[in-house]
Amino acid sequence: SPLKEPEPSVPVAPLEEEEGDTCAICFEQWTNAGDHRLSALRCGHLFGYTCIERWLRGQAGKCPQCNKKAKRSDIVVLYARTLKALDTSEQERMKRSIEKEQMLRRQAELESAQSRLQLQVLTDECSKLRRQVQELKALVAQHSVSASQQPGSFRTGFPGGLPCSQSQRKYHLEKAFLVSQAGNCRVMAYCDSLGCLVVSQPSPQSTFIPGCGVKMMSVANLKSSQYIPIHSKQIRGLAFGSRADGLLLSAALDSTLKLTSLATNTVVQTYNTGRPVWSCCWCLDDTNYIYAGLVNGSIMIYDLRDTNSHVQELVPQKSRCPMVSLSYLPRMASASLPYGGILAGTLEGACFWEQKAGNSYRPHHLLLEPGGCIDIQTEINTRHCLATYRPSKSNPCVRCVMMELTCSPLTEASEDVVCSSNPVQTFSAGPTCKLLTKNAIFQSPEEDGSIFVCAGDEASNSAMLWDAGSGSLLQKLQADLPVLDICPLEVNQSHLLATLTEKMVNIYKWQ
């Protein structure tokens, strides 16, 4: 039988050449949404919308596949149910979401910049108000002294002109913190704006993080917080200024003066002094200046706006002993001493560096007992200072002498003055004093114009509290070891007193 001719086979196009897959211009898949969505010309050929629209705009009005005439108005967007198209609707939604987030981010950055500017303005205003409050407190204290000198006053006729406290309340132990089991705590300071007490201590993990730093404690809830490493050797001075940004100034025997931000718990500025630093303080008239007391008795002045080195050095006039204490007296409307300056104390004497115009300083040597002075503290409102002396042959006990700082014209025709210190009251403690301790002179928690003096007593491991007006001993605050530092503080209208030993911090509340 004759062979049957084979039936002609239907040609099958390769998969990659199937119609409805890619754009003939860019060879990319078209989409069912967005700029590259599926479109067609009158001749029936398919393209991505952006591709064919660009083609017709740049060519002689012809289809790129069949060369038939075409124009932009011939482009038709297709909506085919079974069309193979890349679904980019989710991508388009993500694009819109990203654009929205970027807009919100730009708006948030603008609001953040405005908030920072407002914070700076409010901080400056707060500093100004703090200064005004200090001046008003000085005027009130001065008025109280004047009123108490009138006939019929409750004051005793005691040479210092200070009222006596009539309160029956006392300090009661509120909380005891164990700071360092190994000991070697030295000094502490209180930040009023953050309600935080910081205490110097050696590193609790000396193997991994050697050196010294500070332990933070919240006075509001009486809880201890984290340790911040700062220096490589022992810290001898801590101070907060009137700034509201929580900058801690620290001085150490590693010959550095450092600024640490308690907001970020990091060191933000380091000054190399070249010699061990024994004390430090802030300028309370201009918060851009800080002071460092060195081992040779010099005072280095630094400007926070100059990160390289000191801007001035105040060279000791007489002895070159270590500067054990440093404090700043702000300019105030006080009749006894209206001038601002640095009160510097060494182991052999004291000097008040009066701050003149143009950041120049004029020294006034204060008459102290020769030798044995281990600490000088100030009460800025009443212009009193407290000098602590070690036992000597003539005086076998530790003595704290409260003095009033005054000034008088140098000559009748001259505008210059001479500053001096007049002893007002003496407080006696125990017979031993081996450590360089820091004591305190401060306004009474009763806010009646009276002054309290608190000093550590090594012989009894306690802190002794006196009323400066009468000179009487009010309390003996017991501790486990000798008291090294004393810090009065106020939080939420509560008056507290912190005492530091080499291991513990005791918090007492006035009630």
Coordinates of C-alpha atoms in Angstrom, one line a residue:
S1 CA 0.0 0.0 0.0
P2 CA 1.2 3.5 -0.7
L3 CA 2.9 5.2 2.2
K4 CA 1.0 8.0 3.9
E5 CA 2.6 11.4 3.8
P6 CA 3.4 12.7 7.3
E7 CA 1.1 15.4 8.6
P8 CA 2.8 18.8 8.7
S9 CA 3.8 19.6 12.3
V10 CA 2.8 22.9 13.9
P11 CA 6.0 25.0 14.7
V12 CA 6.3 25.6 18.4
A13 CA 8.0 28.9 19.4
P14 CA 10.8 28.6 22.1
L15 CA 9.7 29.5 25.6
E16 CA 11.9 32.6 25.7
E17 CA 10.3 33.9 22.4
E18 CA 6.7 33.6 23.5
E19 CA 4.5 36.6 22.9
G20 CA 3.6 38.5 26.1
D21 CA 6.9 38.1 27.9
T22 CA 9.3 41.0 27.4
C23 CA 9.4 44.4 25.9
A24 CA 10.9 44.5 22.4
I25 CA 12.7 47.7 23.1
C26 CA 14.4 47.2 26.5
F27 CA 14.0 43.3 26.7
E28 CA 12.8 43.7 30.3
Q29 CA 9.5 42.3 31.6
W30 CA 6.6 44.7 31.5
T31 CA 4.4 45.1 34.5
N32 CA 0.7 45.6 35.2
A33 CA 1.3 48.8 37.2
G34 CA 3.8 51.6 37.3
D35 CA 5.7 53.4 34.5
H36 CA 6.6 50.2 32.6
R37 CA 3.1 48.8 32.4
L38 CA 2.0 46.9 29.3
S39 CA 0.9 49.1 26.3
A40 CA 0.2 48.5 22.6
L41 CA 0.1 50.4 19.3
R42 CA -2.6 50.3 16.6
C43 CA -0.5 47.7 14.7
G44 CA -0.9 45.4 17.7
H45 CA 2.7 45.2 18.9
L46 CA 3.3 45.2 22.7
F47 CA 5.8 47.3 24.6
G48 CA 6.4 48.8 28.0
Y49 CA 4.7 52.2 28.2
T50 CA 7.8 54.3 29.0
C51 CA 9.9 52.6 26.3
I52 CA 7.4 53.1 23.4
E53 CA 6.6 56.6 24.6
R54 CA 10.3 57.5 24.5
W55 CA 10.7 55.7 21.1
L56 CA 8.0 57.7 19.4
R57 CA 9.3 60.9 20.9
G58 CA 12.7 60.4 19.5
Q59 CA 12.1 58.5 16.1
A60 CA 10.2 59.3 12.9
G61 CA 6.8 58.1 14.2
K62 CA 7.1 54.4 13.4
C63 CA 6.6 51.1 15.2
P64 CA 10.0 49.6 16.1
Q65 CA 8.8 46.2 14.9
C66 CA 6.8 46.7 11.7
N67 CA 7.7 50.3 10.8
K68 CA 4.0 51.3 10.5
K69 CA 3.3 54.9 11.2
A70 CA 2.4 55.6 14.8
K71 CA 2.1 58.5 17.2
R72 CA 2.0 59.0 20.9
S73 CA -1.8 59.2 20.9
D74 CA -1.9 55.7 19.5
I75 CA -0.5 54.2 22.7
V76 CA -3.1 52.1 24.5
V77 CA -2.7 50.7 28.0
L78 CA -3.8 47.0 28.0
Y79 CA -5.6 45.3 30.8
A80 CA -5.4 41.5 29.9
R81 CA -6.7 38.9 32.4
T82 CA -4.3 36.1 31.4
L83 CA -1.4 38.4 30.6
K84 CA 2.0 37.3 32.0
A85 CA 3.2 40.4 33.8
L86 CA 5.5 41.1 36.7
D87 CA 3.4 42.2 39.7
T88 CA 5.0 45.4 41.0
S89 CA 2.1 46.7 43.0
E90 CA 3.8 45.8 46.3
Q91 CA 7.0 47.5 45.1
E92 CA 5.0 50.6 44.2
R93 CA 3.4 50.6 47.6
M94 CA 6.8 50.3 49.2
K95 CA 8.1 53.2 47.2
R96 CA 5.3 55.4 48.3
S97 CA 5.9 54.2 51.9
I98 CA 9.6 55.0 51.7
E99 CA 8.8 58.5 50.3
K100 CA 6.4 59.1 53.2
E101 CA 9.0 57.9 55.7
Q102 CA 11.6 60.1 54.2
M103 CA 9.3 63.1 54.4
L104 CA 8.5 62.3 58.1
R105 CA 12.2 61.9 58.9
R106 CA 13.0 65.3 57.4
Q107 CA 10.2 66.8 59.4
A108 CA 11.5 65.1 62.6
E109 CA 15.0 66.3 62.0
L110 CA 13.7 69.9 61.6
E111 CA 11.7 69.6 64.8
S112 CA 14.7 68.1 66.6
A113 CA 16.9 71.1 65.6
Q114 CA 14.3 73.5 66.8
S115 CA 14.0 71.6 70.1
R116 CA 17.8 71.7 70.6
L117 CA 17.7 75.5 70.0
Q118 CA 14.9 75.9 72.5
L119 CA 16.7 73.8 75.0
Q120 CA 19.8 75.9 74.7
V121 CA 17.8 79.1 75.2
L122 CA 16.1 77.6 78.3
T123 CA 19.4 76.4 79.7
D124 CA 20.9 79.9 79.4
E125 CA 17.7 81.3 81.0
C126 CA 17.9 78.7 83.8
S127 CA 21.6 79.6 84.5
K128 CA 20.7 83.3 84.7
L129 CA 17.8 82.5 87.1
R130 CA 20.1 80.4 89.3
R131 CA 22.5 83.3 89.6
Q132 CA 19.7 85.6 90.5
V133 CA 18.5 83.2 93.1
Q134 CA 22.0 83.0 94.6
E135 CA 22.2 86.8 94.8
L136 CA 18.7 87.0 96.4
K137 CA 19.7 84.3 99.0
A138 CA 22.8 86.4 99.8
L139 CA 20.6 89.5 100.3
V140 CA 18.2 87.6 102.4
A141 CA 21.0 86.2 104.6
Q142 CA 22.5 89.7 104.9
H143 CA 19.1 91.1 105.8
S144 CA 18.7 88.3 108.4
V145 CA 22.0 89.2 109.9
S146 CA 21.1 92.9 110.1
A147 CA 17.7 92.1 111.6
S148 CA 19.2 89.8 114.2
Q149 CA 21.5 92.6 115.4
Q150 CA 18.5 94.7 116.4
P151 CA 17.5 94.8 120.1
G152 CA 15.2 92.0 121.2
S153 CA 16.7 89.5 118.7
F154 CA 16.9 85.8 119.5
R155 CA 20.6 85.8 118.6
T156 CA 23.4 85.4 121.0
G157 CA 25.8 88.2 121.0
F158 CA 28.5 86.2 119.3
P159 CA 31.2 87.9 117.2
G160 CA 30.4 86.3 113.8
G161 CA 27.0 87.8 113.3
L162 CA 25.2 84.5 112.6
P163 CA 21.8 83.4 114.0
C164 CA 21.5 80.2 115.9
S165 CA 19.3 77.4 114.8
Q166 CA 16.3 76.8 117.1
S167 CA 15.0 73.6 115.4
Q168 CA 14.4 70.4 117.3
R169 CA 14.8 68.3 114.2
K170 CA 17.8 66.2 113.4
Y171 CA 19.4 64.1 110.7
H172 CA 18.3 60.4 110.6
L173 CA 20.0 57.7 108.6
E174 CA 18.0 57.0 105.4
K175 CA 20.1 54.6 103.4
A176 CA 23.6 53.1 103.5
F177 CA 25.3 52.2 100.2
L178 CA 28.3 49.9 99.8
V179 CA 30.3 51.5 97.1
S180 CA 33.6 49.5 97.0
Q181 CA 34.3 46.4 98.9
A182 CA 38.0 46.9 98.4
G183 CA 37.9 50.5 99.7
N184 CA 39.9 53.5 98.4
C185 CA 36.9 55.8 97.7
R186 CA 38.0 59.4 98.1
V187 CA 35.6 62.2 97.1
M188 CA 32.0 62.8 95.9
A189 CA 29.9 65.5 94.3
Y190 CA 26.2 66.1 93.7
C191 CA 24.5 67.1 90.4
D192 CA 21.4 69.1 91.3
S193 CA 19.9 69.0 87.7
L194 CA 20.1 65.2 87.5
G195 CA 19.5 64.4 91.2
C196 CA 22.6 62.2 91.0
L197 CA 25.4 61.7 93.6
V198 CA 28.8 60.5 92.2
V199 CA 31.5 58.9 94.3
S200 CA 35.1 58.2 93.2
Q201 CA 36.3 54.6 93.5
P202 CA 38.9 52.2 91.9
S203 CA 37.6 50.0 89.1
P204 CA 35.5 47.1 90.4
Q205 CA 36.9 45.0 87.5
S206 CA 40.6 46.1 87.6
T207 CA 41.7 43.1 85.6
F208 CA 39.7 44.1 82.6
I209 CA 39.2 47.9 83.1
P210 CA 42.1 49.2 85.3
G211 CA 42.1 52.7 86.8
C212 CA 39.6 54.8 88.7
G213 CA 36.2 56.2 87.9
V214 CA 32.9 57.2 89.6
K215 CA 29.8 55.3 90.9
M216 CA 26.5 57.0 90.1
M217 CA 23.7 57.0 92.7
S218 CA 20.2 58.3 92.3
V219 CA 19.2 60.4 95.3
A220 CA 15.5 60.5 94.2
N221 CA 15.0 56.7 94.6
L222 CA 18.1 56.0 96.7
K223 CA 19.5 53.4 94.3
S224 CA 23.0 53.0 93.0
S225 CA 23.7 52.9 89.3
Q226 CA 26.5 52.0 87.0
Y227 CA 30.3 52.6 87.3
I228 CA 31.9 55.0 84.8
P229 CA 35.7 54.6 84.1
I230 CA 37.5 57.9 83.8
H231 CA 41.1 58.1 85.0
S232 CA 44.1 55.8 85.2
K233 CA 45.1 56.9 88.7
Q234 CA 43.3 58.1 91.9
I235 CA 40.7 60.8 91.6
R236 CA 41.3 63.8 94.0
G237 CA 38.6 66.2 93.0
L238 CA 35.0 66.1 91.6
A239 CA 32.8 69.1 90.8
F240 CA 29.6 70.1 89.0
G241 CA 29.0 73.6 87.8
S242 CA 25.8 75.5 87.3
R243 CA 25.3 74.0 83.8
A244 CA 22.2 71.9 83.3
D245 CA 23.9 69.4 81.0
G246 CA 25.3 67.1 83.7
L247 CA 29.0 67.6 82.9
L248 CA 31.3 66.2 85.6
L249 CA 34.7 67.8 86.2
S250 CA 37.3 65.5 87.6
A251 CA 40.9 65.9 88.7
A252 CA 43.3 63.0 89.2
L253 CA 46.9 62.1 90.0
D254 CA 47.4 60.9 86.3
S255 CA 48.0 64.6 85.4
T256 CA 44.7 65.0 83.6
L257 CA 41.6 67.1 84.1
K258 CA 38.6 65.5 82.4
L259 CA 34.9 66.4 81.6
T260 CA 32.5 63.4 81.6
S261 CA 28.9 63.6 80.4
L262 CA 26.5 61.8 82.7
A263 CA 24.0 61.8 79.8
T264 CA 26.2 59.4 77.8
N265 CA 28.5 58.1 80.5
T266 CA 31.6 59.0 78.4
V267 CA 34.6 61.3 78.7
V268 CA 34.0 64.2 76.3
Q269 CA 37.1 66.3 77.0
T270 CA 40.6 65.7 78.4
Y271 CA 43.2 68.3 79.4
N272 CA 46.8 67.2 80.1
T273 CA 48.1 69.3 82.9
G274 CA 51.7 68.0 82.9
R275 CA 51.6 67.5 86.8
P276 CA 49.3 65.6 89.2
V277 CA 46.0 67.4 89.8
W278 CA 44.8 67.6 93.5
S279 CA 41.7 69.7 93.2
C280 CA 39.3 71.4 90.7
C281 CA 36.3 73.6 90.4
W282 CA 34.0 75.5 88.0
C283 CA 33.8 79.2 87.4
L284 CA 30.3 80.1 88.6
D285 CA 30.2 83.5 86.8
D286 CA 31.1 82.0 83.4
T287 CA 30.5 78.3 82.9
N288 CA 33.1 78.2 80.0
Y289 CA 36.0 78.3 82.5
I290 CA 37.3 75.5 84.8
Y291 CA 40.2 75.5 87.2
A292 CA 42.7 72.8 88.2
G293 CA 44.9 73.0 91.4
L294 CA 48.2 71.2 90.8
V295 CA 50.7 69.4 93.0
N296 CA 53.1 72.4 92.9
G297 CA 50.5 75.0 94.0
S298 CA 49.8 76.4 90.6
I299 CA 46.2 77.0 89.3
M300 CA 45.6 76.1 85.6
I301 CA 42.7 77.9 84.0
Y302 CA 41.0 76.2 81.0
D303 CA 38.4 77.4 78.5
L304 CA 36.0 74.8 77.3
R305 CA 36.0 76.4 73.9
D306 CA 39.8 75.8 73.6
T307 CA 40.4 72.1 73.5
N308 CA 44.2 72.2 73.2
S309 CA 45.7 73.6 76.5
H310 CA 45.2 76.0 79.4
V311 CA 44.6 79.7 78.7
Q312 CA 46.3 81.0 81.9
E313 CA 48.4 79.8 84.8
L314 CA 48.3 81.4 88.3
V315 CA 51.7 80.8 89.8
P316 CA 51.9 80.4 93.6
Q317 CA 53.2 83.5 95.3
K318 CA 54.9 81.7 98.3
S319 CA 54.9 78.0 99.0
R320 CA 54.7 75.3 96.3
C321 CA 52.6 72.8 98.3
P322 CA 49.9 70.8 96.7
M323 CA 46.6 72.6 96.1
V324 CA 44.4 70.5 98.4
S325 CA 41.2 72.6 98.0
L326 CA 39.8 74.9 95.3
S327 CA 36.5 76.7 95.2
Y328 CA 35.0 79.6 93.4
L329 CA 33.1 82.5 95.0
P330 CA 30.7 84.2 92.4
R331 CA 30.2 87.9 92.2
M332 CA 27.3 88.8 94.5
A333 CA 25.6 91.9 95.9
S334 CA 27.3 91.4 99.3
A335 CA 28.6 94.3 101.4
S336 CA 31.3 92.2 103.0
L337 CA 32.9 90.8 99.8
P338 CA 31.1 91.7 96.5
Y339 CA 33.9 90.4 94.3
G340 CA 34.2 87.0 92.6
G341 CA 37.3 84.8 92.5
I342 CA 39.0 81.6 93.4
L343 CA 39.7 80.6 97.0
A344 CA 42.7 78.3 96.9
G345 CA 44.0 76.4 99.9
T346 CA 47.4 74.6 100.2
L347 CA 48.9 72.7 103.1
E348 CA 50.6 75.9 104.2
G349 CA 48.2 78.7 103.6
A350 CA 45.3 80.2 101.5
C351 CA 45.0 82.8 98.8
F352 CA 41.9 84.5 97.3
W353 CA 42.5 85.3 93.6
E354 CA 40.2 88.2 92.9
Q355 CA 38.9 88.1 89.3
K356 CA 39.3 91.5 87.6
A357 CA 38.1 92.7 84.3
G358 CA 39.5 90.9 81.2
N359 CA 40.0 87.6 83.1
S360 CA 42.9 88.9 85.1
Y361 CA 43.4 87.8 88.7
R362 CA 44.8 89.6 91.7
P363 CA 46.1 87.6 94.7
H364 CA 45.1 88.3 98.3
H365 CA 46.9 86.2 100.9
L366 CA 44.7 85.2 103.8
L367 CA 46.2 84.9 107.2
L368 CA 45.9 81.3 108.4
E369 CA 47.7 79.5 111.2
P370 CA 51.1 78.3 109.9
G371 CA 51.1 74.7 108.7
G372 CA 48.7 71.9 109.1
C373 CA 45.8 73.2 107.0
I374 CA 44.3 70.2 105.2
D375 CA 41.0 71.7 103.8
I376 CA 39.2 74.9 103.0
Q377 CA 35.5 75.0 102.2
T378 CA 33.2 78.0 101.4
E379 CA 29.6 79.0 101.9
I380 CA 29.0 81.3 99.0
N381 CA 25.9 83.1 100.3
T382 CA 27.3 84.5 103.6
R383 CA 31.0 84.6 102.4
H384 CA 32.2 82.4 105.2
C385 CA 34.9 79.7 104.8
L386 CA 35.9 76.8 106.9
A387 CA 39.6 75.9 107.4
T388 CA 40.5 72.5 109.0
Y389 CA 43.8 72.1 110.9
R390 CA 45.6 69.0 112.0
P391 CA 46.6 68.6 115.7
S392 CA 49.8 70.4 116.7
K393 CA 51.8 70.9 119.8
S394 CA 49.9 73.9 120.8
N395 CA 46.5 72.4 119.8
P396 CA 46.2 68.7 120.4
C397 CA 42.9 68.3 118.6
V398 CA 41.6 68.6 115.1
R399 CA 40.1 72.1 114.7
C400 CA 37.8 73.7 112.2
V401 CA 38.0 77.5 112.1
M402 CA 35.1 79.4 110.5
M403 CA 36.2 82.7 109.0
E404 CA 34.4 85.6 107.4
L405 CA 35.8 86.9 104.1
T406 CA 35.8 90.7 103.9
C407 CA 37.4 93.4 101.9
S408 CA 38.5 97.0 102.6
P409 CA 39.9 99.8 100.4
L410 CA 43.6 99.6 99.8
T411 CA 44.0 103.4 100.1
E412 CA 41.5 106.2 100.3
A413 CA 42.1 107.3 96.7
S414 CA 42.5 103.8 95.2
E415 CA 39.7 101.6 93.8
D416 CA 41.7 98.5 94.7
V417 CA 40.8 96.6 97.8
V418 CA 42.5 94.2 100.1
C419 CA 40.7 91.0 101.1
S420 CA 41.1 89.3 104.4
S421 CA 39.7 86.5 106.6
N422 CA 38.5 87.1 110.1
P423 CA 38.1 84.1 112.5
V424 CA 34.5 83.8 113.8
Q425 CA 34.2 80.4 115.5
T426 CA 36.3 77.4 116.3
F427 CA 35.0 73.8 116.5
S428 CA 37.2 71.0 118.0
A429 CA 37.1 67.3 117.1
G430 CA 39.3 64.3 118.1
P431 CA 43.1 64.1 118.6
T432 CA 43.9 62.1 115.4
C433 CA 44.1 63.2 111.7
K434 CA 46.1 61.1 109.3
L435 CA 43.9 61.6 106.2
L436 CA 43.3 64.6 104.0
T437 CA 39.5 64.9 104.5
K438 CA 37.0 67.3 103.2
N439 CA 34.4 68.9 105.4
A440 CA 31.3 71.1 104.8
I441 CA 29.9 74.5 105.7
F442 CA 26.3 75.1 104.5
Q443 CA 23.0 76.8 105.1
S444 CA 20.8 75.1 107.8
P445 CA 18.0 72.9 106.4
E446 CA 15.5 75.1 108.4
E447 CA 16.4 78.0 106.0
D448 CA 16.4 80.4 109.0
G449 CA 19.7 82.0 108.1
S450 CA 21.8 79.9 110.4
I451 CA 24.9 78.0 109.3
F452 CA 25.9 74.4 110.0
V453 CA 29.4 73.0 110.0
C454 CA 30.0 69.3 109.6
A455 CA 33.5 67.7 109.9
G456 CA 34.8 64.1 110.1
D457 CA 36.3 62.9 113.3
E458 CA 38.8 60.1 112.8
A459 CA 39.1 59.2 116.4
S460 CA 35.4 58.2 116.7
N461 CA 34.7 57.2 113.0
S462 CA 31.9 59.8 112.8
A463 CA 30.8 63.1 111.3
M464 CA 30.3 65.9 113.9
L465 CA 27.6 68.5 113.2
W466 CA 27.8 72.0 114.8
D467 CA 25.6 75.0 114.8
A468 CA 27.9 77.9 113.7
G469 CA 25.8 80.5 115.5
S470 CA 26.1 79.1 119.0
G471 CA 29.1 76.8 118.4
S472 CA 27.2 73.9 120.0
L473 CA 27.5 70.3 118.9
L474 CA 24.1 69.2 117.4
Q475 CA 24.8 65.6 116.3
K476 CA 27.4 62.9 115.9
L477 CA 26.7 60.8 112.8
Q478 CA 28.3 57.5 113.3
A479 CA 30.1 55.6 110.5
D480 CA 32.0 52.4 110.1
L481 CA 35.3 54.0 109.1
P482 CA 36.8 57.6 109.1
V483 CA 34.6 60.0 107.2
L484 CA 36.5 61.4 104.1
D485 CA 34.0 63.7 102.5
I486 CA 30.7 65.3 103.4
C487 CA 28.1 66.6 100.9
P488 CA 24.8 68.4 101.8
L489 CA 22.1 68.2 99.1
E490 CA 18.5 68.9 98.5
V491 CA 16.0 66.8 96.4
N492 CA 12.2 67.1 96.2
Q493 CA 12.2 69.7 99.1
S494 CA 14.0 67.1 101.3
H495 CA 17.3 68.1 102.9
L496 CA 19.8 65.3 102.9
L497 CA 23.4 64.9 104.0
A498 CA 25.8 62.4 102.5
T499 CA 28.9 61.2 104.3
L500 CA 31.6 59.1 102.6
T501 CA 34.1 56.5 104.0
E502 CA 36.5 54.6 101.9
K503 CA 33.8 51.9 101.4
M504 CA 30.4 53.3 102.2
V505 CA 28.1 56.2 101.6
N506 CA 25.5 57.1 104.3
I507 CA 22.5 59.2 103.4
Y508 CA 20.9 61.1 106.2
K509 CA 17.5 62.9 106.0
W510 CA 16.6 66.1 108.0
Q511 CA 13.3 65.4 109.8

